[in-house]
């Protein structure tokens, strides 16, 4: 596994200003309204949801179109011209999962923001390939980070999941329920793809991306969102088995019911329509015109969908649309945050820019967020002691988690109602 981190923002704590507002302790120049929780919320104070940290992580193993030619009846030329994809990253060992990729991406986002995991109030993991049906991948990520004060849940909206999760994060922050929300898109789609089905296996890839959303008094941030769903198209893109409608059985396994099934052409038509519509709607809500947009970061499924929707229908020029699907394929919920990180690395995002994130996916679902980018994106001023402190934090989190598991094993020997039930001691650990 190679950790690939976005070019993070500055790590300065010097009290620089962002859009005329003073910087607090946040390394990213945007001060959380309150960092000590719980704090009474002043309902009259202006409150904004700013993206202050970002990061991504993809597995090391790469499968090119030429590699796929050896597995299924396909050609590099077909894949490139019909989708734009050239290669994708996939997990190589059982120790790599959606949660482990998500943890790496989340660590990178926290590092950019220079925020300790214990400050995070909520973790939302959007995923189409969760670790389990129960528990949530978000809870496993929470434990891996040592985010001991965070609530955690998974969000299921397929490839639209990251935009949905960002909208939820904004809502929690504007309502005053959270100061820091970690939004993660994490996928190991290679585990639910049928590697004998050329219509789907060439499309998908694995990876994770994360952003840290912070409460701020700096105007801007996530300014509007639009979410949509049309469940009449539920059968167009589905993993039929493994849920309550078709529980796992020998038959569901032998018939391939646990793999992604898709009507690609129908999804293509739907995607082309909703990407343009959702972008228009979110811009309308944000009080912006199409010409005001500096960069669109669309869900990275197929370059033809992006061309037909964002470029042709909205007439947004190519240089204002970020595309990196040639390297990763469709990483579902991870595609937009990975693209965001790479757009920052490529110097395409600056404070004051108007961004649109727009996605679509199974459900059918779609969504868009409008963002007034407000934080600096300069390289971090990394120091050895900061790095050491961070590693120590994560080692302590791992040790703490092991200790809690060990304690529970001991207490499991006693009846729950006995004086050795362990509730007091467990509470002390939390
Ligand atoms: N290699 C070679 N030939 C192929 C392949 C392949 N990998 N896949 C399909 N073909 C063939 C088909 O069999 C068909 O052959 P035929 O004409 O002899 O029957 C021909 O290519 C054309 O197939 P179409 O399906 O019409 O090709 P299309 O141009 O529509 O492209 C694609 C297919 C790439 C799947 C496209 O429809 C698409 O991108 N759809 C959207 C899919 C998507 O984005 N899904 C993710 C949604 S997000 C989420 O929630 C996970």
Short mmCIF file of C-alpha atoms and ligand atoms in Angstrom, two decimals:
data_model
loop_
_atom_site.label_atom_id
_atom_site.label_comp_id
_atom_site.label_asym_id
_atom_site.label_seq_id
_atom_site.Cartn_x
_atom_site.Cartn_y
_atom_site.Cartn_z
CA UNK A 1 0.00 0.00 0.00
CA UNK A 2 1.32 3.37 -0.84
CA UNK A 3 -0.10 6.29 0.99
CA UNK A 4 -0.93 9.00 -1.47
CA UNK A 5 -1.85 12.24 0.07
CA UNK A 6 -3.11 15.34 -1.55
CA UNK A 7 -0.91 18.39 -1.59
CA UNK A 8 -2.23 19.68 1.67
CA UNK A 9 -2.85 23.23 2.62
CA UNK A 10 -0.66 25.29 4.86
CA UNK A 11 -0.11 24.07 8.37
CA UNK A 12 0.49 27.56 9.70
CA UNK A 13 -0.92 28.58 13.04
CA UNK A 14 0.30 32.09 12.73
CA UNK A 15 -3.04 33.86 12.86
CA UNK A 16 -3.25 34.61 9.15
CA UNK A 17 -6.57 35.83 7.84
CA UNK A 18 -8.90 34.17 5.42
CA UNK A 19 -11.36 36.39 3.59
CA UNK A 20 -10.81 39.02 6.20
CA UNK A 21 -11.46 36.74 9.15
CA UNK A 22 -8.88 35.92 11.72
CA UNK A 23 -7.34 32.50 11.87
CA UNK A 24 -7.53 30.47 15.06
CA UNK A 25 -5.71 27.28 15.89
CA UNK A 26 -6.84 25.40 12.80
CA UNK A 27 -3.84 24.81 10.54
CA UNK A 28 -5.96 25.57 7.54
CA UNK A 29 -6.71 29.15 8.30
CA UNK A 30 -10.38 28.58 9.06
CA UNK A 31 -11.23 28.70 12.70
CA UNK A 32 -13.87 26.41 14.09
CA UNK A 33 -16.57 28.40 15.84
CA UNK A 34 -15.95 26.39 18.97
CA UNK A 35 -13.41 23.65 19.51
CA UNK A 36 -14.37 22.69 23.01
CA UNK A 37 -17.58 20.71 23.15
CA UNK A 38 -20.23 20.81 24.35
CA UNK A 39 -20.64 24.57 24.04
CA UNK A 40 -23.89 26.50 23.98
CA UNK A 41 -24.66 27.57 20.41
CA UNK A 42 -25.39 31.21 19.73
CA UNK A 43 -28.26 30.99 17.23
CA UNK A 44 -27.51 34.50 15.98
CA UNK A 45 -23.83 33.93 15.21
CA UNK A 46 -23.09 33.35 11.51
CA UNK A 47 -22.09 29.76 10.87
CA UNK A 48 -20.64 28.18 7.77
CA UNK A 49 -19.50 24.68 6.83
CA UNK A 50 -15.98 24.86 5.44
CA UNK A 51 -13.88 22.07 3.97
CA UNK A 52 -10.62 22.45 5.91
CA UNK A 53 -8.90 19.10 5.30
CA UNK A 54 -8.69 16.61 2.44
CA UNK A 55 -6.86 13.43 1.61
CA UNK A 56 -7.06 10.21 -0.32
CA UNK A 57 -5.60 6.77 -0.47
CA UNK A 58 -5.60 4.17 -3.21
CA UNK A 59 -4.20 0.64 -3.17
CA UNK A 60 -0.83 0.12 -4.79
CA UNK A 61 -1.90 -2.56 -7.24
CA UNK A 62 -2.84 -1.27 -10.69
CA UNK A 63 -4.80 -3.16 -13.35
CA UNK A 64 -4.45 -1.69 -16.83
CA UNK A 65 -6.84 -2.18 -19.74
CA UNK A 66 -4.21 -4.47 -21.25
CA UNK A 67 -4.28 -6.62 -18.10
CA UNK A 68 -8.07 -6.87 -18.49
CA UNK A 69 -7.67 -8.06 -22.08
CA UNK A 70 -6.13 -11.21 -20.57
CA UNK A 71 -9.09 -11.77 -18.23
CA UNK A 72 -12.21 -10.96 -20.31
CA UNK A 73 -13.14 -10.44 -23.95
CA UNK A 74 -12.34 -6.74 -24.13
CA UNK A 75 -9.87 -4.34 -25.73
CA UNK A 76 -7.95 -1.36 -24.41
CA UNK A 77 -9.24 0.65 -27.35
CA UNK A 78 -12.92 -0.13 -26.53
CA UNK A 79 -12.51 0.78 -22.87
CA UNK A 80 -10.63 4.00 -23.60
CA UNK A 81 -12.98 5.25 -26.31
CA UNK A 82 -16.25 4.17 -24.60
CA UNK A 83 -15.31 5.22 -21.04
CA UNK A 84 -12.01 7.15 -20.93
CA UNK A 85 -10.58 4.70 -18.40
CA UNK A 86 -6.98 3.49 -18.85
CA UNK A 87 -6.24 1.82 -15.51
CA UNK A 88 -7.64 1.35 -12.03
CA UNK A 89 -6.25 0.59 -8.56
CA UNK A 90 -7.49 -2.52 -6.77
CA UNK A 91 -6.86 -4.04 -3.36
CA UNK A 92 -4.37 -6.87 -3.38
CA UNK A 93 -4.65 -8.49 0.04
CA UNK A 94 -7.42 -9.36 2.52
CA UNK A 95 -5.94 -6.82 4.95
CA UNK A 96 -6.97 -4.02 2.58
CA UNK A 97 -10.64 -3.18 3.05
CA UNK A 98 -12.96 -0.22 2.60
CA UNK A 99 -12.27 0.75 6.23
CA UNK A 100 -8.47 0.56 5.97
CA UNK A 101 -8.52 2.69 2.82
CA UNK A 102 -10.95 5.08 4.53
CA UNK A 103 -8.75 5.35 7.62
CA UNK A 104 -5.73 6.30 5.52
CA UNK A 105 -7.71 8.93 3.62
CA UNK A 106 -9.19 10.30 6.85
CA UNK A 107 -5.75 10.52 8.50
CA UNK A 108 -4.52 12.52 5.52
CA UNK A 109 -7.50 14.91 5.78
CA UNK A 110 -6.95 15.41 9.53
CA UNK A 111 -3.28 16.04 8.86
CA UNK A 112 -4.06 18.76 6.33
CA UNK A 113 -6.42 20.43 8.81
CA UNK A 114 -4.04 19.76 11.71
CA UNK A 115 -6.93 18.54 13.82
CA UNK A 116 -6.67 15.82 16.48
CA UNK A 117 -9.09 12.90 15.90
CA UNK A 118 -10.66 13.47 19.33
CA UNK A 119 -12.05 16.79 18.04
CA UNK A 120 -14.19 15.10 15.40
CA UNK A 121 -17.91 15.05 16.31
CA UNK A 122 -19.25 12.91 13.50
CA UNK A 123 -17.92 10.48 10.90
CA UNK A 124 -20.04 9.77 7.83
CA UNK A 125 -18.75 7.04 5.55
CA UNK A 126 -20.46 6.90 2.19
CA UNK A 127 -19.83 3.50 0.66
CA UNK A 128 -21.27 1.02 -1.82
CA UNK A 129 -18.93 -1.73 -0.63
CA UNK A 130 -19.12 -1.60 3.19
CA UNK A 131 -17.13 -3.94 5.37
CA UNK A 132 -20.35 -5.59 6.60
CA UNK A 133 -24.10 -5.01 6.53
CA UNK A 134 -23.72 -4.49 10.30
CA UNK A 135 -21.74 -2.77 11.85
CA UNK A 136 -21.02 0.36 9.88
CA UNK A 137 -17.70 0.92 8.17
CA UNK A 138 -17.75 4.39 9.74
CA UNK A 139 -17.58 2.87 13.24
CA UNK A 140 -14.55 0.80 12.25
CA UNK A 141 -12.92 3.93 10.86
CA UNK A 142 -13.81 5.81 14.07
CA UNK A 143 -12.00 3.15 16.10
CA UNK A 144 -8.99 3.13 13.76
CA UNK A 145 -8.60 6.89 14.09
CA UNK A 146 -9.20 6.99 17.83
CA UNK A 147 -11.96 9.53 17.20
CA UNK A 148 -13.35 8.90 20.67
CA UNK A 149 -15.86 11.75 20.68
CA UNK A 150 -17.40 11.03 17.29
CA UNK A 151 -20.69 9.50 16.28
CA UNK A 152 -20.39 7.35 13.17
CA UNK A 153 -22.67 6.00 10.48
CA UNK A 154 -22.60 4.73 6.90
CA UNK A 155 -24.52 6.41 4.17
CA UNK A 156 -25.91 4.38 1.27
CA UNK A 157 -26.61 6.38 -1.87
CA UNK A 158 -24.21 4.54 -4.20
CA UNK A 159 -21.96 6.83 -6.23
CA UNK A 160 -23.93 9.91 -5.13
CA UNK A 161 -23.01 9.03 -1.55
CA UNK A 162 -20.18 11.51 -1.12
CA UNK A 163 -22.35 14.46 -2.18
CA UNK A 164 -25.16 13.21 0.07
CA UNK A 165 -22.72 12.88 2.98
CA UNK A 166 -21.34 16.37 2.40
CA UNK A 167 -24.87 17.73 2.48
CA UNK A 168 -25.51 15.87 5.79
CA UNK A 169 -22.26 17.27 7.22
CA UNK A 170 -23.30 20.79 6.25
CA UNK A 171 -26.69 20.29 7.90
CA UNK A 172 -25.15 19.07 11.16
CA UNK A 173 -22.76 21.98 11.25
CA UNK A 174 -25.26 24.70 10.37
CA UNK A 175 -27.68 23.30 12.96
CA UNK A 176 -24.96 23.61 15.60
CA UNK A 177 -24.85 19.86 16.26
CA UNK A 178 -21.21 19.44 15.26
CA UNK A 179 -18.01 21.44 14.93
CA UNK A 180 -16.04 18.92 12.89
CA UNK A 181 -17.50 16.28 10.58
CA UNK A 182 -15.33 13.80 8.74
CA UNK A 183 -16.87 12.82 5.40
CA UNK A 184 -15.36 9.75 3.77
CA UNK A 185 -16.03 7.90 0.53
CA UNK A 186 -14.40 4.45 0.69
CA UNK A 187 -14.69 1.56 -1.73
CA UNK A 188 -13.38 -1.89 -2.53
CA UNK A 189 -15.63 -2.45 -5.52
CA UNK A 190 -13.21 -5.01 -6.94
CA UNK A 191 -14.63 -7.37 -4.30
CA UNK A 192 -18.21 -7.12 -5.60
CA UNK A 193 -17.46 -6.97 -9.31
CA UNK A 194 -17.95 -10.04 -11.48
CA UNK A 195 -14.55 -10.40 -13.13
CA UNK A 196 -16.12 -12.44 -15.94
CA UNK A 197 -18.62 -9.68 -16.86
CA UNK A 198 -16.89 -7.34 -19.29
CA UNK A 199 -19.81 -4.90 -19.15
CA UNK A 200 -19.01 -4.00 -15.53
CA UNK A 201 -15.56 -5.22 -14.48
CA UNK A 202 -13.73 -2.77 -16.73
CA UNK A 203 -15.46 0.21 -15.14
CA UNK A 204 -14.72 0.13 -11.43
CA UNK A 205 -11.74 0.71 -9.13
CA UNK A 206 -10.91 0.84 -5.41
CA UNK A 207 -9.90 3.80 -3.26
CA UNK A 208 -10.96 6.27 -0.61
CA UNK A 209 -11.15 10.01 -0.26
CA UNK A 210 -12.01 12.15 2.75
CA UNK A 211 -12.69 15.74 3.71
CA UNK A 212 -12.94 17.36 7.11
CA UNK A 213 -15.80 19.84 7.30
CA UNK A 214 -15.54 22.43 10.07
CA UNK A 215 -17.90 24.97 11.58
CA UNK A 216 -16.58 28.41 10.80
CA UNK A 217 -17.51 32.08 10.91
CA UNK A 218 -15.74 32.61 7.59
CA UNK A 219 -18.45 33.12 4.93
CA UNK A 220 -18.52 30.52 2.16
CA UNK A 221 -17.83 26.81 2.29
CA UNK A 222 -20.61 24.41 1.30
CA UNK A 223 -23.24 26.95 0.30
CA UNK A 224 -26.01 24.79 -1.19
CA UNK A 225 -26.93 21.21 -1.97
CA UNK A 226 -29.45 19.36 -4.11
CA UNK A 227 -30.30 15.69 -3.59
CA UNK A 228 -32.55 13.49 -5.69
CA UNK A 229 -33.77 9.94 -6.07
CA UNK A 230 -35.89 7.91 -8.48
CA UNK A 231 -36.39 4.45 -7.03
CA UNK A 232 -38.26 3.28 -10.12
CA UNK A 233 -34.78 2.73 -11.54
CA UNK A 234 -33.63 0.62 -8.59
CA UNK A 235 -33.17 -2.46 -10.80
CA UNK A 236 -30.87 -0.68 -13.27
CA UNK A 237 -27.85 -0.93 -11.02
CA UNK A 238 -27.93 -3.37 -8.15
CA UNK A 239 -26.24 -6.05 -6.08
CA UNK A 240 -29.34 -8.25 -5.84
CA UNK A 241 -28.42 -10.67 -3.04
CA UNK A 242 -27.17 -10.39 0.51
CA UNK A 243 -29.88 -8.10 1.86
CA UNK A 244 -33.27 -8.90 3.36
CA UNK A 245 -34.97 -9.20 -0.06
CA UNK A 246 -32.64 -12.00 -1.15
CA UNK A 247 -30.67 -13.33 1.81
CA UNK A 248 -27.36 -15.04 1.12
CA UNK A 249 -27.63 -18.72 0.25
CA UNK A 250 -25.72 -21.29 -1.74
CA UNK A 251 -27.99 -20.41 -4.65
CA UNK A 252 -27.33 -16.65 -4.49
CA UNK A 253 -23.62 -17.37 -4.44
CA UNK A 254 -23.68 -19.85 -7.33
CA UNK A 255 -25.90 -17.56 -9.45
CA UNK A 256 -23.60 -14.54 -8.92
CA UNK A 257 -26.25 -12.63 -7.00
CA UNK A 258 -23.65 -10.85 -4.88
CA UNK A 259 -22.04 -9.10 -7.85
CA UNK A 260 -22.90 -5.71 -9.41
CA UNK A 261 -25.52 -6.00 -12.18
CA UNK A 262 -26.08 -3.00 -14.40
CA UNK A 263 -28.03 -1.79 -17.41
CA UNK A 264 -25.22 0.49 -18.57
CA UNK A 265 -27.10 2.23 -21.36
CA UNK A 266 -30.07 3.16 -19.15
CA UNK A 267 -27.74 4.44 -16.43
CA UNK A 268 -25.81 6.42 -19.04
CA UNK A 269 -28.99 8.17 -20.27
CA UNK A 270 -30.14 8.95 -16.74
CA UNK A 271 -26.70 10.20 -15.67
CA UNK A 272 -26.33 12.54 -18.62
CA UNK A 273 -29.67 14.17 -17.81
CA UNK A 274 -29.37 14.53 -14.03
CA UNK A 275 -25.77 15.74 -13.93
CA UNK A 276 -26.71 18.85 -15.92
CA UNK A 277 -30.02 19.37 -14.09
CA UNK A 278 -28.54 18.99 -10.61
CA UNK A 279 -25.71 21.40 -11.45
CA UNK A 280 -28.18 24.03 -12.68
CA UNK A 281 -30.36 23.58 -9.59
CA UNK A 282 -27.55 23.85 -7.08
CA UNK A 283 -26.15 26.93 -8.79
CA UNK A 284 -29.63 28.48 -8.67
CA UNK A 285 -29.84 27.79 -4.93
CA UNK A 286 -26.40 29.30 -4.38
CA UNK A 287 -27.35 32.39 -6.41
CA UNK A 288 -24.71 31.69 -9.06
CA UNK A 289 -24.73 31.48 -12.85
CA UNK A 290 -23.01 28.74 -14.85
CA UNK A 291 -20.42 31.34 -15.91
CA UNK A 292 -19.52 31.94 -12.23
CA UNK A 293 -18.25 28.37 -11.80
CA UNK A 294 -14.48 28.02 -11.59
CA UNK A 295 -14.32 24.23 -11.42
CA UNK A 296 -16.76 21.33 -11.66
CA UNK A 297 -15.71 18.08 -10.03
CA UNK A 298 -18.12 15.48 -11.40
CA UNK A 299 -18.48 11.85 -10.38
CA UNK A 300 -15.83 10.04 -12.38
CA UNK A 301 -17.77 7.23 -14.09
CA UNK A 302 -17.42 7.77 -17.82
CA UNK A 303 -15.80 10.65 -19.68
CA UNK A 304 -18.64 10.55 -22.24
CA UNK A 305 -21.21 11.20 -19.50
CA UNK A 306 -19.15 14.22 -18.38
CA UNK A 307 -18.79 15.47 -21.96
CA UNK A 308 -22.50 15.07 -22.77
CA UNK A 309 -23.74 16.65 -19.56
CA UNK A 310 -21.34 19.19 -18.13
CA UNK A 311 -19.53 20.24 -21.30
CA UNK A 312 -22.30 20.06 -23.92
CA UNK A 313 -25.51 20.77 -22.00
CA UNK A 314 -24.11 23.33 -19.57
CA UNK A 315 -21.51 24.63 -22.02
CA UNK A 316 -18.85 24.66 -19.32
CA UNK A 317 -15.41 24.71 -20.96
CA UNK A 318 -13.15 21.66 -20.61
CA UNK A 319 -10.56 23.52 -18.53
CA UNK A 320 -13.21 24.11 -15.84
CA UNK A 321 -14.02 20.42 -15.45
CA UNK A 322 -11.69 18.10 -13.54
CA UNK A 323 -11.33 14.56 -14.87
CA UNK A 324 -9.01 11.88 -13.51
CA UNK A 325 -11.02 8.73 -14.22
CA UNK A 326 -8.38 7.56 -16.69
CA UNK A 327 -6.21 6.61 -13.67
CA UNK A 328 -8.78 5.23 -11.25
CA UNK A 329 -11.91 4.14 -13.12
CA UNK A 330 -15.17 4.60 -11.25
CA UNK A 331 -14.38 4.52 -7.53
CA UNK A 332 -18.02 5.28 -6.66
CA UNK A 333 -18.25 7.36 -3.46
CA UNK A 334 -14.49 7.97 -3.48
CA UNK A 335 -14.31 9.47 -6.95
CA UNK A 336 -15.19 13.09 -6.10
CA UNK A 337 -12.93 13.44 -3.01
CA UNK A 338 -10.02 11.77 -4.84
CA UNK A 339 -10.57 14.17 -7.75
CA UNK A 340 -10.77 17.11 -5.33
CA UNK A 341 -7.37 16.19 -3.86
CA UNK A 342 -5.83 15.85 -7.31
CA UNK A 343 -7.37 19.14 -8.45
CA UNK A 344 -5.74 20.82 -5.44
CA UNK A 345 -2.42 19.10 -6.25
CA UNK A 346 -2.73 20.35 -9.84
CA UNK A 347 -3.15 23.94 -8.61
CA UNK A 348 -6.69 24.20 -9.95
CA UNK A 349 -8.33 25.37 -6.73
CA UNK A 350 -7.76 28.70 -4.98
CA UNK A 351 -9.51 30.63 -2.22
CA UNK A 352 -12.53 32.45 -3.60
CA UNK A 353 -13.24 29.82 -6.28
CA UNK A 354 -16.77 28.58 -6.90
CA UNK A 355 -16.80 24.77 -7.14
CA UNK A 356 -19.55 22.30 -7.95
CA UNK A 357 -19.44 18.63 -6.93
CA UNK A 358 -22.03 16.64 -8.86
CA UNK A 359 -22.73 12.92 -8.85
CA UNK A 360 -25.20 10.19 -9.76
CA UNK A 361 -25.54 6.55 -8.92
CA UNK A 362 -27.61 3.51 -8.14
CA UNK A 363 -30.94 4.08 -6.47
CA UNK A 364 -31.26 5.86 -8.76
CA UNK A 365 -29.79 8.83 -6.94
CA UNK A 366 -28.13 12.11 -7.80
CA UNK A 367 -26.83 15.15 -5.97
CA UNK A 368 -24.80 18.32 -6.23
CA UNK A 369 -23.08 20.67 -3.81
CA UNK A 370 -21.91 24.20 -4.45
CA UNK A 371 -18.77 25.26 -2.60
CA UNK A 372 -17.18 28.66 -2.16
CA UNK A 373 -13.62 27.52 -1.48
CA UNK A 374 -12.22 29.58 1.39
CA UNK A 375 -9.03 27.99 2.68
CA UNK A 376 -5.43 28.24 1.49
CA UNK A 377 -4.08 25.23 -0.39
CA UNK A 378 -0.33 25.80 0.04
CA UNK A 379 1.96 22.88 0.89
CA UNK A 380 2.18 21.98 4.59
CA UNK A 381 4.98 22.99 6.82
CA UNK A 382 5.51 19.49 8.18
CA UNK A 383 7.79 19.06 11.18
CA UNK A 384 9.23 15.84 12.57
CA UNK A 385 7.66 16.41 15.98
CA UNK A 386 4.20 16.94 14.52
CA UNK A 387 4.58 13.76 12.50
CA UNK A 388 5.81 11.85 15.56
CA UNK A 389 2.92 13.16 17.66
CA UNK A 390 0.46 12.05 15.00
CA UNK A 391 1.93 8.54 14.79
CA UNK A 392 1.85 8.31 18.60
CA UNK A 393 -1.84 9.33 18.56
CA UNK A 394 -2.71 6.51 16.17
CA UNK A 395 -0.60 3.96 18.04
CA UNK A 396 -2.36 4.96 21.26
CA UNK A 397 -5.72 4.55 19.49
CA UNK A 398 -4.77 1.04 18.38
CA UNK A 399 -3.55 0.11 21.87
CA UNK A 400 -6.70 1.51 23.44
CA UNK A 401 -8.91 -0.46 21.06
CA UNK A 402 -7.01 -3.69 21.83
CA UNK A 403 -7.27 -3.01 25.56
CA UNK A 404 -11.04 -2.47 25.33
CA UNK A 405 -11.45 -5.74 23.41
CA UNK A 406 -9.33 -7.59 25.97
CA UNK A 407 -11.32 -6.14 28.88
CA UNK A 408 -14.57 -7.17 27.22
CA UNK A 409 -13.29 -10.70 26.77
CA UNK A 410 -12.57 -10.88 30.50
CA UNK A 411 -15.98 -9.46 31.44
CA UNK A 412 -17.74 -11.81 29.02
CA UNK A 413 -16.90 -14.59 31.51
CA UNK A 414 -19.33 -13.06 34.03
CA UNK A 415 -23.12 -12.61 33.89
CA UNK A 416 -24.06 -9.15 32.59
CA UNK A 417 -25.86 -8.22 35.80
CA UNK A 418 -23.05 -9.35 38.13
CA UNK A 419 -20.81 -6.88 39.92
CA UNK A 420 -18.13 -7.96 37.40
CA UNK A 421 -20.37 -6.96 34.50
CA UNK A 422 -17.80 -4.33 33.72
CA UNK A 423 -20.16 -1.48 32.91
CA UNK A 424 -18.42 0.96 35.22
CA UNK A 425 -14.95 0.05 34.00
CA UNK A 426 -16.05 0.15 30.38
CA UNK A 427 -17.56 3.58 30.83
CA UNK A 428 -14.32 4.80 32.31
CA UNK A 429 -12.56 3.72 29.14
CA UNK A 430 -14.88 5.58 26.82
N1 LIG B 1 -15.26 -4.56 -24.08
C1 LIG B 1 -15.63 -4.73 -25.36
N2 LIG B 1 -16.92 -4.64 -25.77
C2 LIG B 1 -17.83 -4.37 -24.82
C3 LIG B 1 -17.50 -4.22 -23.47
C4 LIG B 1 -16.17 -4.32 -23.11
N3 LIG B 1 -15.74 -4.16 -21.84
N4 LIG B 1 -18.63 -3.98 -22.77
C5 LIG B 1 -19.65 -4.01 -23.65
N5 LIG B 1 -19.15 -4.27 -24.89
C6 LIG B 1 -19.89 -4.39 -26.14
C7 LIG B 1 -21.34 -4.76 -25.93
O1 LIG B 1 -21.50 -6.15 -25.79
C8 LIG B 1 -21.97 -4.25 -27.20
O2 LIG B 1 -21.74 -5.16 -28.21
P1 LIG B 1 -22.90 -5.52 -29.28
O3 LIG B 1 -23.16 -4.20 -29.97
O4 LIG B 1 -22.28 -6.54 -30.13
O5 LIG B 1 -24.06 -5.98 -28.46
C9 LIG B 1 -21.14 -3.00 -27.53
O6 LIG B 1 -19.93 -3.13 -26.79
C10 LIG B 1 -21.82 -1.71 -27.14
O7 LIG B 1 -22.29 -1.86 -25.81
P2 LIG B 1 -23.06 -0.70 -25.09
O8 LIG B 1 -23.47 -1.18 -23.74
O9 LIG B 1 -24.11 -0.15 -26.01
O10 LIG B 1 -21.90 0.35 -24.94
P3 LIG B 1 -22.00 1.82 -24.40
O11 LIG B 1 -21.42 2.73 -25.38
O12 LIG B 1 -23.36 2.13 -23.85
O13 LIG B 1 -21.00 1.78 -23.16
C11 LIG B 1 -20.97 1.62 -20.78
C12 LIG B 1 -21.25 0.89 -22.08
C13 LIG B 1 -19.52 2.02 -20.77
C14 LIG B 1 -21.25 0.66 -19.64
C15 LIG B 1 -21.85 2.87 -20.69
O14 LIG B 1 -23.19 2.54 -20.99
C16 LIG B 1 -21.81 3.53 -19.36
O15 LIG B 1 -20.80 4.07 -18.95
N6 LIG B 1 -22.92 3.56 -18.63
C17 LIG B 1 -22.98 4.18 -17.31
C18 LIG B 1 -22.45 3.18 -16.29
C19 LIG B 1 -22.13 3.84 -15.00
O16 LIG B 1 -21.66 4.93 -14.94
N7 LIG B 1 -22.34 3.10 -13.91
C20 LIG B 1 -21.96 3.50 -12.62
C21 LIG B 1 -23.00 4.32 -11.97
S1 LIG B 1 -22.44 4.92 -10.45
C22 LIG B 1 -22.75 3.76 -9.22
O17 LIG B 1 -23.73 3.86 -8.52
C23 LIG B 1 -21.83 2.63 -8.99
#
